[in-house]
Tab-separated table of C-alpha atoms and ligand atoms in Angstrom:
chain	number	residue	atom	x	y	z
A	455	MET	CA	56.198	57.189	84.813
A	456	ALA	CA	56.027	59.722	87.650
A	457	ASN	CA	54.960	63.263	86.908
A	458	ARG	CA	57.671	65.901	86.842
A	459	VAL	CA	57.744	69.596	87.762
A	460	GLY	CA	60.504	72.049	86.872
A	461	ILE	CA	61.548	74.923	89.159
A	462	LEU	CA	63.548	77.988	88.211
A	463	THR	CA	64.642	81.243	89.835
A	464	GLY	CA	64.856	84.328	87.580
A	465	GLY	CA	65.901	87.973	87.989
A	466	GLY	CA	67.883	89.390	90.892
A	467	ASP	CA	68.413	86.942	93.749
A	468	CYS	CA	66.721	87.454	97.074
A	469	PRO	CA	66.980	85.842	100.535
A	470	GLY	CA	64.365	83.064	100.776
A	471	LEU	CA	64.636	81.615	97.265
A	472	ASN	CA	66.105	78.398	98.650
A	473	ALA	CA	63.289	78.138	101.189
A	474	VAL	CA	60.753	78.262	98.318
A	475	ILE	CA	62.663	75.582	96.407
A	476	ARG	CA	62.827	73.381	99.516
A	477	GLY	CA	59.084	73.843	100.200
A	478	ALA	CA	58.086	72.976	96.647
A	479	VAL	CA	60.440	69.973	96.419
A	480	ARG	CA	59.368	68.499	99.767
A	481	ARG	CA	55.695	68.872	98.803
A	482	ALA	CA	56.316	67.342	95.367
A	483	LEU	CA	58.203	64.333	96.706
A	484	LYS	CA	55.377	63.671	99.200
A	485	SER	CA	53.039	63.199	96.234
A	486	ASP	CA	55.540	61.129	94.258
A	487	TRP	CA	56.264	63.867	91.739
A	488	GLN	CA	59.835	64.246	90.567
A	489	VAL	CA	61.531	67.642	90.401
A	490	THR	CA	63.932	69.171	87.902
A	491	GLY	CA	65.878	72.274	88.908
A	492	ILE	CA	66.327	74.539	85.880
A	493	LEU	CA	69.648	76.377	86.186
A	494	GLU	CA	70.173	80.152	85.812
A	495	GLY	CA	66.585	81.217	85.199
A	496	TRP	CA	65.198	81.207	81.658
A	497	ARG	CA	68.750	80.694	80.330
A	498	GLY	CA	68.608	77.116	81.646
A	499	LEU	CA	65.485	76.360	79.632
A	500	LEU	CA	66.949	78.038	76.541
A	501	GLU	CA	70.261	76.194	76.755
A	502	GLY	CA	69.149	72.874	78.232
A	503	LYS	CA	70.781	73.259	81.652
A	504	TRP	CA	69.039	71.455	84.495
A	505	LYS	CA	69.559	68.939	87.289
A	506	GLU	CA	67.559	66.549	89.452
A	507	LEU	CA	66.305	67.969	92.757
A	508	ASP	CA	65.929	65.163	95.292
A	509	MET	CA	66.062	65.152	99.097
A	510	GLU	CA	69.841	65.219	99.058
A	511	ALA	CA	69.936	68.254	96.739
A	512	ILE	CA	67.881	70.400	99.128
A	513	ARG	CA	69.585	69.346	102.367
A	514	GLY	CA	70.537	72.324	104.578
A	515	ILE	CA	69.332	75.061	102.199
A	516	LEU	CA	66.591	76.654	104.349
A	517	PRO	CA	68.850	79.291	105.965
A	518	ARG	CA	70.992	79.874	102.893
A	519	GLY	CA	70.765	83.102	100.885
A	520	GLY	CA	71.166	83.198	97.093
A	521	THR	CA	69.726	80.324	95.093
A	522	ILE	CA	71.073	76.804	94.630
A	523	LEU	CA	69.738	77.010	91.046
A	524	ARG	CA	71.568	80.287	90.359
A	525	THR	CA	69.755	83.003	88.418
A	526	SER	CA	70.014	85.397	85.479
A	527	ARG	CA	68.147	88.265	83.893
A	528	THR	CA	67.700	86.322	80.639
A	529	ASN	CA	64.706	87.381	78.552
A	530	PRO	CA	63.602	84.642	76.111
A	531	GLY	CA	61.659	87.339	74.221
A	532	LYS	CA	65.008	88.846	73.185
A	533	ARG	CA	66.250	85.611	71.537
A	534	ALA	CA	65.282	84.446	68.104
A	535	ASP	CA	62.704	81.667	68.642
A	536	GLY	CA	63.169	82.069	72.426
A	537	LEU	CA	59.694	80.968	73.476
A	538	GLU	CA	59.682	78.104	70.942
A	539	THR	CA	63.067	76.878	72.246
A	540	ILE	CA	61.722	76.975	75.783
A	541	LYS	CA	58.689	74.933	74.768
A	542	LYS	CA	60.951	72.376	73.086
A	543	ASN	CA	63.201	72.074	76.134
A	544	TYR	CA	60.208	71.905	78.499
A	545	ALA	CA	59.187	68.792	76.581
A	546	ALA	CA	62.776	67.479	76.385
A	547	ALA	CA	63.100	67.755	80.180
A	548	GLY	CA	59.867	65.740	80.497
A	549	LEU	CA	58.078	68.501	82.418
A	550	ASP	CA	54.380	68.359	83.199
A	551	ALA	CA	54.489	71.775	84.904
A	552	LEU	CA	56.863	74.584	85.784
A	553	ILE	CA	57.184	76.763	88.895
A	554	ALA	CA	58.773	80.132	88.041
A	555	ILE	CA	60.083	82.072	91.040
A	556	GLY	CA	60.784	85.705	90.187
A	557	GLY	CA	59.697	89.310	89.948
A	558	ASP	CA	57.575	91.072	87.332
A	559	ASP	CA	59.990	90.251	84.478
A	560	THR	CA	59.996	86.522	85.276
A	561	GLN	CA	56.232	86.472	85.832
A	562	GLY	CA	55.769	88.244	82.487
A	563	VAL	CA	57.599	85.442	80.666
A	564	ALA	CA	55.732	82.820	82.751
A	565	SER	CA	52.453	84.418	81.702
A	566	LYS	CA	53.371	84.241	77.999
A	567	LEU	CA	54.330	80.576	78.341
A	568	HIS	CA	51.022	79.846	80.043
A	569	ASP	CA	49.209	81.616	77.182
A	570	SER	CA	51.097	79.433	74.724
A	571	GLY	CA	49.823	76.265	76.394
A	572	LEU	CA	52.454	75.289	79.009
A	573	ARG	CA	51.443	74.694	82.613
A	574	VAL	CA	53.133	77.388	84.712
A	575	ILE	CA	52.707	78.588	88.302
A	576	GLY	CA	54.429	81.744	89.558
A	577	VAL	CA	55.984	82.622	92.914
A	578	PRO	CA	56.556	86.374	93.547
A	579	LYS	CA	60.035	87.457	94.568
A	580	THR	CA	61.763	90.795	95.055
A	581	ILE	CA	63.433	92.553	97.956
A	582	ASP	CA	61.736	95.724	96.634
A	583	ASN	CA	58.269	94.432	97.726
A	584	ASP	CA	56.713	96.166	94.723
A	585	LEU	CA	54.824	93.362	93.000
A	586	SER	CA	51.107	93.893	92.660
A	587	GLY	CA	48.870	90.983	93.566
A	588	THR	CA	50.631	90.213	96.858
A	589	ASP	CA	50.843	92.159	100.132
A	590	TYR	CA	54.446	91.059	100.711
A	591	THR	CA	57.259	89.397	98.834
A	592	PHE	CA	59.858	87.349	100.721
A	593	GLY	CA	63.326	88.915	100.865
A	594	PHE	CA	61.867	92.329	101.705
A	595	ASP	CA	61.888	91.722	105.448
A	596	THR	CA	65.531	90.599	105.332
A	597	ALA	CA	66.554	93.642	103.279
A	598	VAL	CA	64.709	95.980	105.663
A	599	ASN	CA	66.425	94.413	108.666
A	600	ILE	CA	69.862	94.778	107.069
A	601	ALA	CA	69.165	98.420	106.174
A	602	THR	CA	67.756	99.147	109.646
A	603	GLU	CA	70.862	97.772	111.315
A	604	ALA	CA	72.998	99.948	109.047
A	605	ILE	CA	70.924	103.053	109.917
A	606	ASP	CA	71.276	102.265	113.647
A	607	ARG	CA	75.051	102.049	113.247
A	608	LEU	CA	75.234	105.227	111.180
A	609	HIS	CA	73.424	107.183	113.911
A	610	THR	CA	76.345	106.916	116.327
A	611	THR	CA	79.021	108.010	113.873
A	612	ALA	CA	76.803	110.785	112.447
A	613	GLU	CA	76.194	112.123	115.960
A	614	ALA	CA	79.871	111.941	116.918
A	615	HIS	CA	80.812	114.187	113.979
A	616	ASN	CA	77.752	116.467	113.698
A	617	ARG	CA	77.234	115.107	110.207
A	618	VAL	CA	74.416	114.378	107.829
A	619	MET	CA	74.509	110.744	106.667
A	620	VAL	CA	72.761	109.945	103.412
A	621	VAL	CA	71.924	106.224	103.240
A	622	GLU	CA	71.030	104.956	99.760
A	623	VAL	CA	68.952	101.777	99.802
A	624	MET	CA	67.579	99.631	96.963
A	625	GLY	CA	64.181	100.242	95.410
A	626	ARG	CA	64.145	100.723	91.675
A	627	ASP	CA	60.541	101.761	91.088
A	628	SER	CA	59.165	102.108	94.580
A	629	GLY	CA	60.404	103.089	98.017
A	630	TRP	CA	59.176	100.281	100.265
A	631	ILE	CA	62.640	99.442	101.641
A	632	ALA	CA	63.410	103.135	102.218
A	633	VAL	CA	60.155	103.777	104.075
A	634	ALA	CA	60.231	100.608	106.196
A	635	SER	CA	63.927	100.804	107.145
A	636	GLY	CA	63.747	104.580	107.548
A	637	MET	CA	60.814	104.273	109.939
A	638	ALA	CA	62.388	101.382	111.833
A	639	GLY	CA	65.751	103.167	112.041
A	640	GLY	CA	64.330	106.597	112.953
A	641	ALA	CA	65.418	108.454	109.791
A	642	ASP	CA	64.934	112.238	109.724
A	643	VAL	CA	64.066	112.389	106.012
A	644	ILE	CA	62.991	109.559	103.665
A	645	LEU	CA	63.031	110.077	99.897
A	646	ILE	CA	61.304	107.682	97.518
A	647	PRO	CA	60.686	107.299	93.758
A	648	GLU	CA	56.986	108.001	94.242
A	649	LYS	CA	57.659	111.654	95.230
A	650	PRO	CA	60.184	113.862	93.365
A	651	ILE	CA	62.821	115.280	95.732
A	652	ASP	CA	62.428	118.926	96.766
A	653	LEU	CA	65.983	119.939	97.758
A	654	ASP	CA	64.930	123.146	99.538
A	655	ASP	CA	62.478	121.159	101.584
A	656	VAL	CA	65.162	118.634	102.552
A	657	ALA	CA	67.529	121.466	103.567
A	658	LYS	CA	64.779	123.093	105.683
A	659	LEU	CA	64.048	119.827	107.513
A	660	LEU	CA	67.729	119.339	108.335
A	661	GLN	CA	68.093	122.985	109.469
A	662	HIS	CA	65.051	122.562	111.686
A	663	ARG	CA	66.773	119.666	113.426
A	664	VAL	CA	69.847	121.774	114.118
A	665	GLU	CA	67.639	124.594	115.457
A	666	ARG	CA	66.158	122.201	117.980
A	667	GLY	CA	69.605	121.053	119.058
A	668	ARG	CA	70.038	117.889	117.007
A	669	CYS	CA	73.268	118.507	115.122
A	670	PHE	CA	73.245	115.324	113.048
A	671	SER	CA	70.715	113.774	110.669
A	672	ILE	CA	70.022	110.573	108.795
A	673	VAL	CA	68.538	110.850	105.300
A	674	VAL	CA	67.362	107.602	103.691
A	675	VAL	CA	66.965	107.676	99.920
A	676	ALA	CA	65.747	104.928	97.587
A	677	GLU	CA	68.073	104.398	94.611
A	678	GLY	CA	65.158	105.100	92.236
A	679	ALA	CA	64.240	108.480	93.771
A	680	LYS	CA	63.958	111.329	91.265
A	681	LEU	CA	65.735	114.693	91.325
A	682	PRO	CA	63.617	117.878	91.015
A	683	SER	CA	64.176	117.663	87.254
A	684	GLY	CA	62.238	114.383	87.350
A	685	LYS	CA	65.385	112.454	86.434
A	686	GLY	CA	66.875	109.540	88.356
A	687	VAL	CA	70.576	108.686	88.689
A	688	ASN	CA	72.095	105.608	87.043
A	689	ILE	CA	75.516	104.020	87.536
A	690	SER	CA	75.447	103.099	83.870
A	691	GLU	CA	73.108	103.709	80.949
A	692	LYS	CA	73.562	100.090	79.824
A	693	VAL	CA	70.208	98.297	79.907
A	694	ASP	CA	69.599	94.640	80.720
A	695	GLU	CA	67.445	92.311	78.579
A	696	PHE	CA	64.287	93.592	80.259
A	697	GLY	CA	65.228	97.238	79.628
A	698	HIS	CA	66.397	98.171	83.148
A	699	THR	CA	69.327	100.523	83.696
A	700	GLN	CA	71.748	99.900	86.567
A	701	GLN	CA	70.644	102.336	89.234
A	702	GLY	CA	72.688	103.910	91.992
A	703	GLY	CA	74.369	107.180	92.823
A	704	ILE	CA	71.423	109.393	93.802
A	705	GLY	CA	72.830	109.422	97.369
A	706	ALA	CA	76.064	111.117	96.263
A	707	VAL	CA	74.206	113.765	94.231
A	708	LEU	CA	71.956	114.416	97.194
A	709	ALA	CA	74.870	114.660	99.658
A	710	THR	CA	76.550	117.326	97.495
A	711	GLU	CA	73.322	119.329	97.243
A	712	ILE	CA	72.682	119.096	100.990
A	713	GLU	CA	76.183	120.300	101.822
A	714	LYS	CA	75.849	123.148	99.300
A	715	ARG	CA	72.503	124.314	100.693
A	716	THR	CA	73.159	123.882	104.438
A	717	GLY	CA	76.915	123.947	104.933
A	718	TYR	CA	76.569	120.759	107.057
A	719	GLU	CA	79.266	118.154	106.526
A	720	THR	CA	77.598	115.266	104.698
A	721	ARG	CA	78.635	111.678	103.919
A	722	VAL	CA	76.985	109.025	101.788
A	723	VAL	CA	76.677	105.245	102.264
A	724	ILE	CA	75.337	103.042	99.471
A	725	LEU	CA	74.087	99.747	100.916
A	726	GLY	CA	73.627	98.135	97.486
A	727	HIS	CA	73.718	94.366	97.184
A	728	VAL	CA	74.520	93.873	100.879
A	729	GLN	CA	70.726	94.135	101.240
A	730	ARG	CA	70.249	91.058	99.059
A	731	GLY	CA	72.953	88.905	100.631
A	732	GLY	CA	73.052	86.394	103.456
A	733	SER	CA	70.525	84.419	105.413
A	734	PRO	CA	66.776	85.206	105.263
A	735	THR	CA	64.963	86.357	108.418
A	736	ALA	CA	62.546	83.948	110.120
A	737	PHE	CA	59.618	85.912	108.577
A	738	ASP	CA	61.019	85.455	105.069
A	739	ARG	CA	61.779	81.762	105.642
A	740	VAL	CA	58.193	81.120	106.744
A	741	LEU	CA	56.633	83.163	103.899
A	742	ALA	CA	58.909	81.561	101.303
A	743	THR	CA	58.161	78.080	102.639
A	744	ARG	CA	54.402	78.727	102.501
A	745	PHE	CA	54.741	80.032	98.915
A	746	GLY	CA	56.771	76.989	97.831
A	747	VAL	CA	54.387	74.446	99.320
A	748	ARG	CA	51.310	76.235	97.944
A	749	ALA	CA	52.817	76.623	94.471
A	750	MET	CA	53.349	72.867	94.338
A	751	GLU	CA	49.822	72.266	95.597
A	752	LEU	CA	48.489	74.355	92.702
A	753	VAL	CA	50.545	72.172	90.347
A	754	LEU	CA	49.077	69.041	91.956
A	755	LYS	CA	45.583	70.470	91.387
A	756	GLY	CA	46.361	70.899	87.697
A	757	GLU	CA	46.238	74.710	87.848
A	758	SER	CA	48.196	77.070	85.581
A	759	GLY	CA	48.498	80.797	84.841
A	760	LYS	CA	48.423	81.734	88.513
A	761	MET	CA	50.833	83.226	91.023
A	762	VAL	CA	50.776	82.475	94.736
A	763	ALA	CA	50.329	85.586	96.876
A	764	LEU	CA	49.962	86.769	100.461
A	765	ARG	CA	46.707	88.570	101.294
A	766	GLY	CA	46.552	89.512	104.951
A	767	ASN	CA	47.700	86.312	106.642
A	768	ASP	CA	46.429	83.998	103.924
A	769	ILE	CA	48.226	82.445	100.993
A	770	VAL	CA	46.015	82.769	97.933
A	771	SER	CA	46.526	82.540	94.186
A	772	VAL	CA	45.976	85.334	91.654
A	773	PRO	CA	46.006	85.303	87.837
A	774	PHE	CA	49.287	86.466	86.257
A	775	SER	CA	47.450	89.492	84.876
A	776	GLN	CA	47.135	90.851	88.451
A	777	ALA	CA	50.820	90.361	89.166
A	778	LEU	CA	52.419	92.360	86.422
A	779	THR	CA	52.117	95.958	87.608
A	780	ASN	CA	54.346	97.842	89.990
A	781	ARG	CA	52.977	98.367	93.516
A	782	LYS	CA	53.743	101.801	94.913
A	783	VAL	CA	54.353	102.706	98.553
A	784	ASP	CA	51.154	103.078	100.530
A	785	PRO	CA	50.656	106.874	100.898
A	786	GLU	CA	49.250	106.351	104.383
A	787	LEU	CA	52.463	104.595	105.473
A	788	TYR	CA	54.544	107.462	104.062
A	789	ARG	CA	52.315	109.990	105.831
A	790	VAL	CA	53.084	108.312	109.168
A	791	ALA	CA	56.818	108.304	108.348
A	792	GLU	CA	56.652	112.067	107.611
A	793	THR	CA	55.581	112.739	111.212
A	794	PHE	CA	59.206	112.155	112.201
A	795	PHE	CA	60.883	114.281	109.498
A	796	GLY	CA	62.956	117.280	110.575
B	13	F6P	O1	64.717	94.460	91.670
B	13	F6P	C1	65.478	94.193	92.764
B	13	F6P	C2	66.754	94.974	92.738
B	13	F6P	O2	67.415	94.616	93.918
B	13	F6P	C3	66.590	96.497	92.614
B	13	F6P	O3	66.278	97.123	93.813
B	13	F6P	C4	67.921	96.890	92.043
B	13	F6P	O4	67.840	98.097	91.320
B	13	F6P	C5	68.248	95.762	91.148
B	13	F6P	O5	67.588	94.633	91.648
B	13	F6P	C6	69.728	95.495	91.051
B	13	F6P	O6	69.930	94.470	90.172
B	13	F6P	P1	71.321	93.807	89.782
B	13	F6P	O7	71.533	92.671	90.723
B	13	F6P	O8	71.134	93.368	88.380
B	13	F6P	O9	72.394	94.848	89.971
């Protein structure tokens, strides 16, 4: 009987997931392995939901956003006998190995399953680009391009009205999207979770712009940025199965404070899930394809407990232990961005 690999996508979706799936499936079929698509992340392995992935199943998916396997933020650790049920269903599905595509939460579960004796390979995913172990995650480039286009568009309306535009972008624990899109879009202030917001400082930068004749400004803020009190802003205090609150709303708080301190008319735009939707950029398609093919090649080599990663221009593999911490914005990159503030 042919060998069989399972593939699942867990956590928030991200442009490029389908390109990874396509890469891994094409590489598997070339070596006469069969592929099972596990549906809805870890929920599929808990509840026995999966389907065959053959050539027909992956036709036309390279440019498609989302994930043909769907996803969820299911944490097997939160279910009674969760990991045991997964092990049972791994055997029931006839799997010889599993490729888990996801962020730190998904990789954390993958790591536990590897420790318990299953063969698991990880593929890093998050638009936030904040996974340690890899220089880039796919989906980030797409999100940055979407946010940059939005910032470009907001410039013209901000200028027409002499307004401050606060643009809230995603980035729960780190400000990579804010810094990259803010730099690419020419933002006048960029605020990130790594550096608590100093409201007086922000007001001074905006006033400085007006003094030099620029009567409008663009402020980019990451959703996870912290107020001077050290607190963030959440849409809801409800936590998901991995303990994350639903973030969002810092932009509105900031806009009110800016207007209060400067008297400048201020508006807020929350880009939210628009940044995760639609077709991946060419960069993300190529990176995701390389990750998918390499993940399957690690499976073919009999490896386990590793995550594929990008280091410079090379695809490498790193142990799960290196992939489980949050990667903060490079201070040097932020220092360059600051040159253009105010
Ligand atoms: O982790 C990626 C991310 O896009 C964060 O930036 C954001 O806070 C979160 O996911 C939103 O998740 P959900 O889709 O559950 O609202």
